[in-house]
Coordinates of C-alpha atoms in Angstrom, one line a residue:
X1 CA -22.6 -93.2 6.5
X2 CA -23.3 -89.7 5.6
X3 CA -22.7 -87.0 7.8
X4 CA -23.5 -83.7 8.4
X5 CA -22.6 -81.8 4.8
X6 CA -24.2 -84.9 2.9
X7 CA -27.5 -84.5 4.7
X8 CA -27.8 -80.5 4.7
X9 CA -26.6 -80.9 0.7
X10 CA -29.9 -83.1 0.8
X11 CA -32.0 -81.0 2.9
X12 CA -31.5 -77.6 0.5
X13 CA -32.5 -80.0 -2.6
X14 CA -36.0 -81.1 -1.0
X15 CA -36.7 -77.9 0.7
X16 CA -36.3 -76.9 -3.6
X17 CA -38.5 -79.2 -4.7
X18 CA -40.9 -80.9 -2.4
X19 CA -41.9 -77.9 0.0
X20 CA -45.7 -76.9 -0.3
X21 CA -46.7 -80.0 -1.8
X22 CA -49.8 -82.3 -0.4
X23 CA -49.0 -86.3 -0.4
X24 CA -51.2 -87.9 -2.3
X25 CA -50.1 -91.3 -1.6
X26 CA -47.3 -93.8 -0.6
X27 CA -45.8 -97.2 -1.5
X28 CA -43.8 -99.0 0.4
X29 CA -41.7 -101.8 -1.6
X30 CA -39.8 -103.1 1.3
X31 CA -41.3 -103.9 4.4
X32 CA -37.5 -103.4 5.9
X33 CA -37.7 -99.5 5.5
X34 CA -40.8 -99.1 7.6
X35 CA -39.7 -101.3 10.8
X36 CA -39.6 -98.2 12.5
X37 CA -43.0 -97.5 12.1
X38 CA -45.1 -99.3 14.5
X39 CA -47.5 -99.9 12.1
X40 CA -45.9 -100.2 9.2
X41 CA -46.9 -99.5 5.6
X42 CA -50.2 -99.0 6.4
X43 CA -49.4 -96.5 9.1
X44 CA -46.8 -94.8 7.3
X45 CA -49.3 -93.9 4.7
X46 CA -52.3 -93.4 6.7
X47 CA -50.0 -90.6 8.9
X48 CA -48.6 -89.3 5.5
X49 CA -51.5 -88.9 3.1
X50 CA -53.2 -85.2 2.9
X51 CA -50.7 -84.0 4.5
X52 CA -48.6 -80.9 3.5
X53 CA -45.1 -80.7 3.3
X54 CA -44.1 -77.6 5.4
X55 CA -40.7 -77.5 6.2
X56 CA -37.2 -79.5 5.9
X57 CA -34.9 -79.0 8.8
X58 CA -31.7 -80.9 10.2
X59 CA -29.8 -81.5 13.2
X60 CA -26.6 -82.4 13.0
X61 CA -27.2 -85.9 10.9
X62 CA -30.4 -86.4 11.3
X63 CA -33.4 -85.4 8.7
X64 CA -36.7 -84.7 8.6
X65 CA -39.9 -82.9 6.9
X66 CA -42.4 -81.0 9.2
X67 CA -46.0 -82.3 8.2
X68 CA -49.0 -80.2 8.4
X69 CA -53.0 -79.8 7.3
X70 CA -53.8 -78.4 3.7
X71 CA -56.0 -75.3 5.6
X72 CA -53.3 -74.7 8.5
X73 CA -50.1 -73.0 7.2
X74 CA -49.1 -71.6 10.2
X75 CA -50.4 -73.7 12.7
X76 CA -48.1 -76.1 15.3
X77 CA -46.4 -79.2 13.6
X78 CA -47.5 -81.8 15.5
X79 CA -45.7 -84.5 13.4
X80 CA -42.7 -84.9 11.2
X81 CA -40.9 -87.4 8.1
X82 CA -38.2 -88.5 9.3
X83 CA -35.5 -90.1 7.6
X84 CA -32.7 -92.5 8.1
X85 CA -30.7 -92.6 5.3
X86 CA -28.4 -95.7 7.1
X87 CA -25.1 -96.5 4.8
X88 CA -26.9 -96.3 1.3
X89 CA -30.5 -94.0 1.5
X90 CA -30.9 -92.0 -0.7
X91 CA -34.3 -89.2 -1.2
X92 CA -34.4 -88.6 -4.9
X93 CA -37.1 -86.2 -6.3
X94 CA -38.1 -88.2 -10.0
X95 CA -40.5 -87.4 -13.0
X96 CA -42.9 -89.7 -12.6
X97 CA -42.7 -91.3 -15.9
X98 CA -38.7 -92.0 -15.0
X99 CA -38.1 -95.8 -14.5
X100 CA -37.9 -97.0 -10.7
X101 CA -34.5 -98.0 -9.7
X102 CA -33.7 -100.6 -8.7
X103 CA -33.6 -100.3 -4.9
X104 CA -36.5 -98.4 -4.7
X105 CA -38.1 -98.8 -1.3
X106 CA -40.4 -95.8 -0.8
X107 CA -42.9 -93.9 -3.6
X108 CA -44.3 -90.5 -2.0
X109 CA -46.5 -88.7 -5.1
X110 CA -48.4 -85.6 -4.4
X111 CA -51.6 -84.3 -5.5
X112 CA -49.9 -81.8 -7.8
X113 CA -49.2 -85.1 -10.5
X114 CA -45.6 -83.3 -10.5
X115 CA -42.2 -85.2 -9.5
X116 CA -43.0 -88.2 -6.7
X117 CA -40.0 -88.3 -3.7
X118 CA -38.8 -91.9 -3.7
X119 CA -36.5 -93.4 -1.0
X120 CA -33.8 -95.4 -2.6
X121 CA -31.8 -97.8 -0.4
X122 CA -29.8 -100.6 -1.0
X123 CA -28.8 -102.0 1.8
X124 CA -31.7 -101.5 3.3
X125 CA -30.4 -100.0 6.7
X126 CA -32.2 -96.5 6.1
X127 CA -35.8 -95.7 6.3
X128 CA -38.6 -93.2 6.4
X129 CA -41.1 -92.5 10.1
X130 CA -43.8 -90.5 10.5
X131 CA -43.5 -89.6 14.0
X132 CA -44.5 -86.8 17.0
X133 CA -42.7 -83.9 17.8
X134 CA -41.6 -82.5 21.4
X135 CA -40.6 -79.6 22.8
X136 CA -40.2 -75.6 22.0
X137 CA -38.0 -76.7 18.7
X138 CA -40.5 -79.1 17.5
X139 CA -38.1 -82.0 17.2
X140 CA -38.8 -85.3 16.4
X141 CA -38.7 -87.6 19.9
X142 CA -36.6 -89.9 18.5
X143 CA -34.1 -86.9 17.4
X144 CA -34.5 -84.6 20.6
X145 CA -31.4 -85.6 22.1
X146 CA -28.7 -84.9 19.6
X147 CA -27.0 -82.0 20.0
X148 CA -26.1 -79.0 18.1
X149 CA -24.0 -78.6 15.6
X150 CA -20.7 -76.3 14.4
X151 CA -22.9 -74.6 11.8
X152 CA -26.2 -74.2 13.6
X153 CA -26.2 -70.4 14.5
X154 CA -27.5 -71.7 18.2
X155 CA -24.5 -73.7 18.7
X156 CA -22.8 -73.4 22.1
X157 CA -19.0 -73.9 21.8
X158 CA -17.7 -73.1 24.9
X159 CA -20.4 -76.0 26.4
X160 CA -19.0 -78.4 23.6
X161 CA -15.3 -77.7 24.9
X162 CA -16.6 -78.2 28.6
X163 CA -18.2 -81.4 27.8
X164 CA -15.3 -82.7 25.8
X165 CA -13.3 -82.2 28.4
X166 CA -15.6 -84.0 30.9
X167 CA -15.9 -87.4 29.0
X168 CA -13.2 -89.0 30.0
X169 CA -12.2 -90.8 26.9
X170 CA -10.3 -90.6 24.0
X171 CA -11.0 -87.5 21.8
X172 CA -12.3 -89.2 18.9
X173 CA -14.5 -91.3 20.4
X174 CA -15.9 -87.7 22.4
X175 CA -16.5 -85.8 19.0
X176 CA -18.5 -88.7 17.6
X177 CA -20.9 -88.3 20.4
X178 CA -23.8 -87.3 18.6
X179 CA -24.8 -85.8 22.0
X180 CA -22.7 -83.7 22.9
X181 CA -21.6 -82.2 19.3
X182 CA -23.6 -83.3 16.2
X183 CA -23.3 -83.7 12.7
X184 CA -19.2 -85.5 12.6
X185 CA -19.0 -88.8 11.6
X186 CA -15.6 -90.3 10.8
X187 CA -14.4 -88.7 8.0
X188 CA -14.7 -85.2 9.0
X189 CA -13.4 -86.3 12.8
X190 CA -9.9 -87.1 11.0
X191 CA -9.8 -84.0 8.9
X192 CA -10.8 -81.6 11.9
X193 CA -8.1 -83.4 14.5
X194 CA -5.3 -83.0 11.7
X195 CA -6.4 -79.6 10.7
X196 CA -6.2 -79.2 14.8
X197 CA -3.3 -80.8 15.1
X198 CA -4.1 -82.9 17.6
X199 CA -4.0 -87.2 17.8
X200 CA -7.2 -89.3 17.8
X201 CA -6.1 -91.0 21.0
X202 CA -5.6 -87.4 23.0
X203 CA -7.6 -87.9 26.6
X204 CA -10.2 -85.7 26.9
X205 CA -9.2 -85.1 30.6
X206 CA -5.7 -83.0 28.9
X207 CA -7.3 -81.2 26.5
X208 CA -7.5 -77.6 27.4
X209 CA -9.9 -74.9 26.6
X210 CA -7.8 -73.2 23.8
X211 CA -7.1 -76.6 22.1
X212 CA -10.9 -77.2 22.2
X213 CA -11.9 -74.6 20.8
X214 CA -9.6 -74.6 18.0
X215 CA -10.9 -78.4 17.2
X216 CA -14.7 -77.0 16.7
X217 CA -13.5 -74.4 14.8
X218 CA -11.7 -76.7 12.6
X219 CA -14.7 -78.9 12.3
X220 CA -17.0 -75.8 11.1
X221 CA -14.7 -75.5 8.5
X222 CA -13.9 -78.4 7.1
X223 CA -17.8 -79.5 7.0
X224 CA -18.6 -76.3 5.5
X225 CA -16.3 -76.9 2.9
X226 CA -17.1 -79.9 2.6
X227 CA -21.0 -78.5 2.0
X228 CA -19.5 -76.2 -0.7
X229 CA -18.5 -78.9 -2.3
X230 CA -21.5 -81.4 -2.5
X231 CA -20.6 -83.4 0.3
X232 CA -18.1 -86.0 -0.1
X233 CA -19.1 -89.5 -2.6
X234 CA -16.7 -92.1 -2.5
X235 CA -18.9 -94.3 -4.6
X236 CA -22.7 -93.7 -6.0
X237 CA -24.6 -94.5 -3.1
X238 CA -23.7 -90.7 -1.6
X239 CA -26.0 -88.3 -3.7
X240 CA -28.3 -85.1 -3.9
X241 CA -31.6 -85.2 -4.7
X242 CA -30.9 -84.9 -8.4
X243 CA -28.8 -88.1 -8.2
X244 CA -25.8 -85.9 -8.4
X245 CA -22.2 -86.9 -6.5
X246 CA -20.4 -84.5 -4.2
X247 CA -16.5 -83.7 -4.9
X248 CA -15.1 -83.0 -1.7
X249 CA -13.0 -86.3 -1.6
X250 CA -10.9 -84.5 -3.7
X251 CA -9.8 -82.5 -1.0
X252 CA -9.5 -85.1 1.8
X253 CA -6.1 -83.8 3.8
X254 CA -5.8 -87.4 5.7
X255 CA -9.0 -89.5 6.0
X256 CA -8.7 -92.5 3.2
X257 CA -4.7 -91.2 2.5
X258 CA -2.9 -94.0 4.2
X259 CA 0.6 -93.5 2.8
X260 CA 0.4 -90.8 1.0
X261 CA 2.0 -88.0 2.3
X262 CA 0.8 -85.2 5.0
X263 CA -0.3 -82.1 3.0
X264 CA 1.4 -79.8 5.5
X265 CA 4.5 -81.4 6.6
X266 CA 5.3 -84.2 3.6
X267 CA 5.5 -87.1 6.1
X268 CA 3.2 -90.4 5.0
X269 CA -0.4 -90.3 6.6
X270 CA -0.7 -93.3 8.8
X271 CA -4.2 -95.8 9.6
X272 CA -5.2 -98.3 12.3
X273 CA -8.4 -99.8 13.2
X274 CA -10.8 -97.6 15.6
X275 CA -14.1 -98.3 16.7
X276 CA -14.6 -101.2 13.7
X277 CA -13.7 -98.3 11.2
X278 CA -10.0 -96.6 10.6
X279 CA -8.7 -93.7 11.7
X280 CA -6.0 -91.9 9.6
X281 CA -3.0 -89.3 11.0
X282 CA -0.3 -87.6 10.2
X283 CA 2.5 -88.6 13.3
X284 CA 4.6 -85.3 12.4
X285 CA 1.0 -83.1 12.6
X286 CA -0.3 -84.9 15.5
X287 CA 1.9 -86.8 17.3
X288 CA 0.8 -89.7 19.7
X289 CA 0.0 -88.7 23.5
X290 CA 2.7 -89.7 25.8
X291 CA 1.4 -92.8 27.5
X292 CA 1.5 -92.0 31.3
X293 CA 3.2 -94.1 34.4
X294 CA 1.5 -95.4 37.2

């Protein structure tokens, strides 16, 4: 699934090209990219239409478009687009004359007659929501518990290392919590324990403050690298708004390397199964926690 440098990658291209725009109308071509909507395709495009598209703005994973009235500019968003791009959405801003693709889901067109916004997903496991907003921030409710992220300005490391430390688990599994720090997925949890140097399987309960810290830090890198980069694609379903592939798999130190060797010390990067995914090491780099004796 994408994570955080796939989704900001798509955030900058609509905040280009769909900002200031008024929806004119929607289509819905799969009634499976709606479910979240209450009310469906009807609702979606009675809560959408006339409505101007104000702002684009991210948390960690998570995407969405701040709607608001043609004659209130600066008044309070009391709604927002949200979108779930599951394991193959993709928002693409077309020329309306283009041909639809083929797992087009979602038509947005605006009153402008200029580029429509269609959601594109294959699998079918994404979708777009109109839905309420909460709180100082604005957030979406479904959204306004996810946490900060390494590259929000606002982020609070020393209360990410604090709650790493408290969740009694492996410290993997902790920095996937979307709760506590947002944005990693699995990909850039590998790179930022190796660039770290520390295992997968590490208990949260050892880790110390130092060692924390230097694991977020690693994770702000690597995804903004990653973001420098496009994001990364491993096949066509990962793309910008312009249908465009990032490059960052290039780049990859361990995560999809299984044999090949360690960048930093030579020795071959190792996998096994985690959480119905893999996880990928080097056991030179980051060696495997000492199992303790009862």
């Amino acid at each position: 699934m994408p994570e955080l440098p796939e989704v900001e990658v798509v955030r900058r291209g609509l905040a280009e090209h769909v900002l200031g725009r008024r929806v004119k109308s929607v289509e819905v071509t799969h009634p499976r990219s709606v479910r979240r909507q209450a009310g469906g395709a009807v609702e979606l495009g009675e809560r959408l239409s006339g409505r101007v598209l104000r702002a684009v703005r991210r948390r960690g994973k998570y995407l969405w478009v701040e709607l608001g009235e043609p004659e209130d500019s600066g008044g309070e968003v009391e709604a927002a687009l949200l979108a779930h791009l599951g394991m193959s959405g993709q928002l693409l801003v077309q020329p309306a004359e283009r041909l639809d693709e083929k797992h087009l889901r979602i038509r947005i067109r605006f009153d402008d007659d200029g580029p429509e916004l269609r959601f594109v997903d294959q699998r079918t496991f994404g979708g777009l929501t109109v839905t309420d907003v909460t709180g100082p921030e604005a957030l979406p409710v479904p959204v306004a518990h996810i946490g900060r992220d390494p590259l929000d300005p606002a982020f609070d490391a020393e209360g990410a290392v604090g709650g790493l430390r408290r969740r009694r688990t492996g410290l993997k599994r902790a920095l996937l919590d979307q709760t506590l720090v947002s944005g990693i997925g699995n990909i850039y949890a590998d790179e930022s324990l190796w660039r770290a140097k520390l295992h997968y399987e590490r208990p949260t309960a050892t880790l110390t403050r130092p060692e924390g810290r230097r694991l977020l830090v690693a994770a702000g890198e690597v995804m903004g690298e990653a973001l420098a980069a496009g994001g990364t694609s491993f096949d066509a379903l990962y793309v910008d708004v312009n249908g465009d592939s990032g490059y960052f798999d290039r780049a990859l130190a361990v995560y999809g390397q299984e044999d090949r060797p360690c960048p930093r010390c030579g020795t071959p990067v190792r996998r096994a199964p985690f959480m119905n995914r893999s996880s990928f090491w080097c056991p030179t780099c980051q060696p495997r926690p000492r199992r303790r004796h009862v």
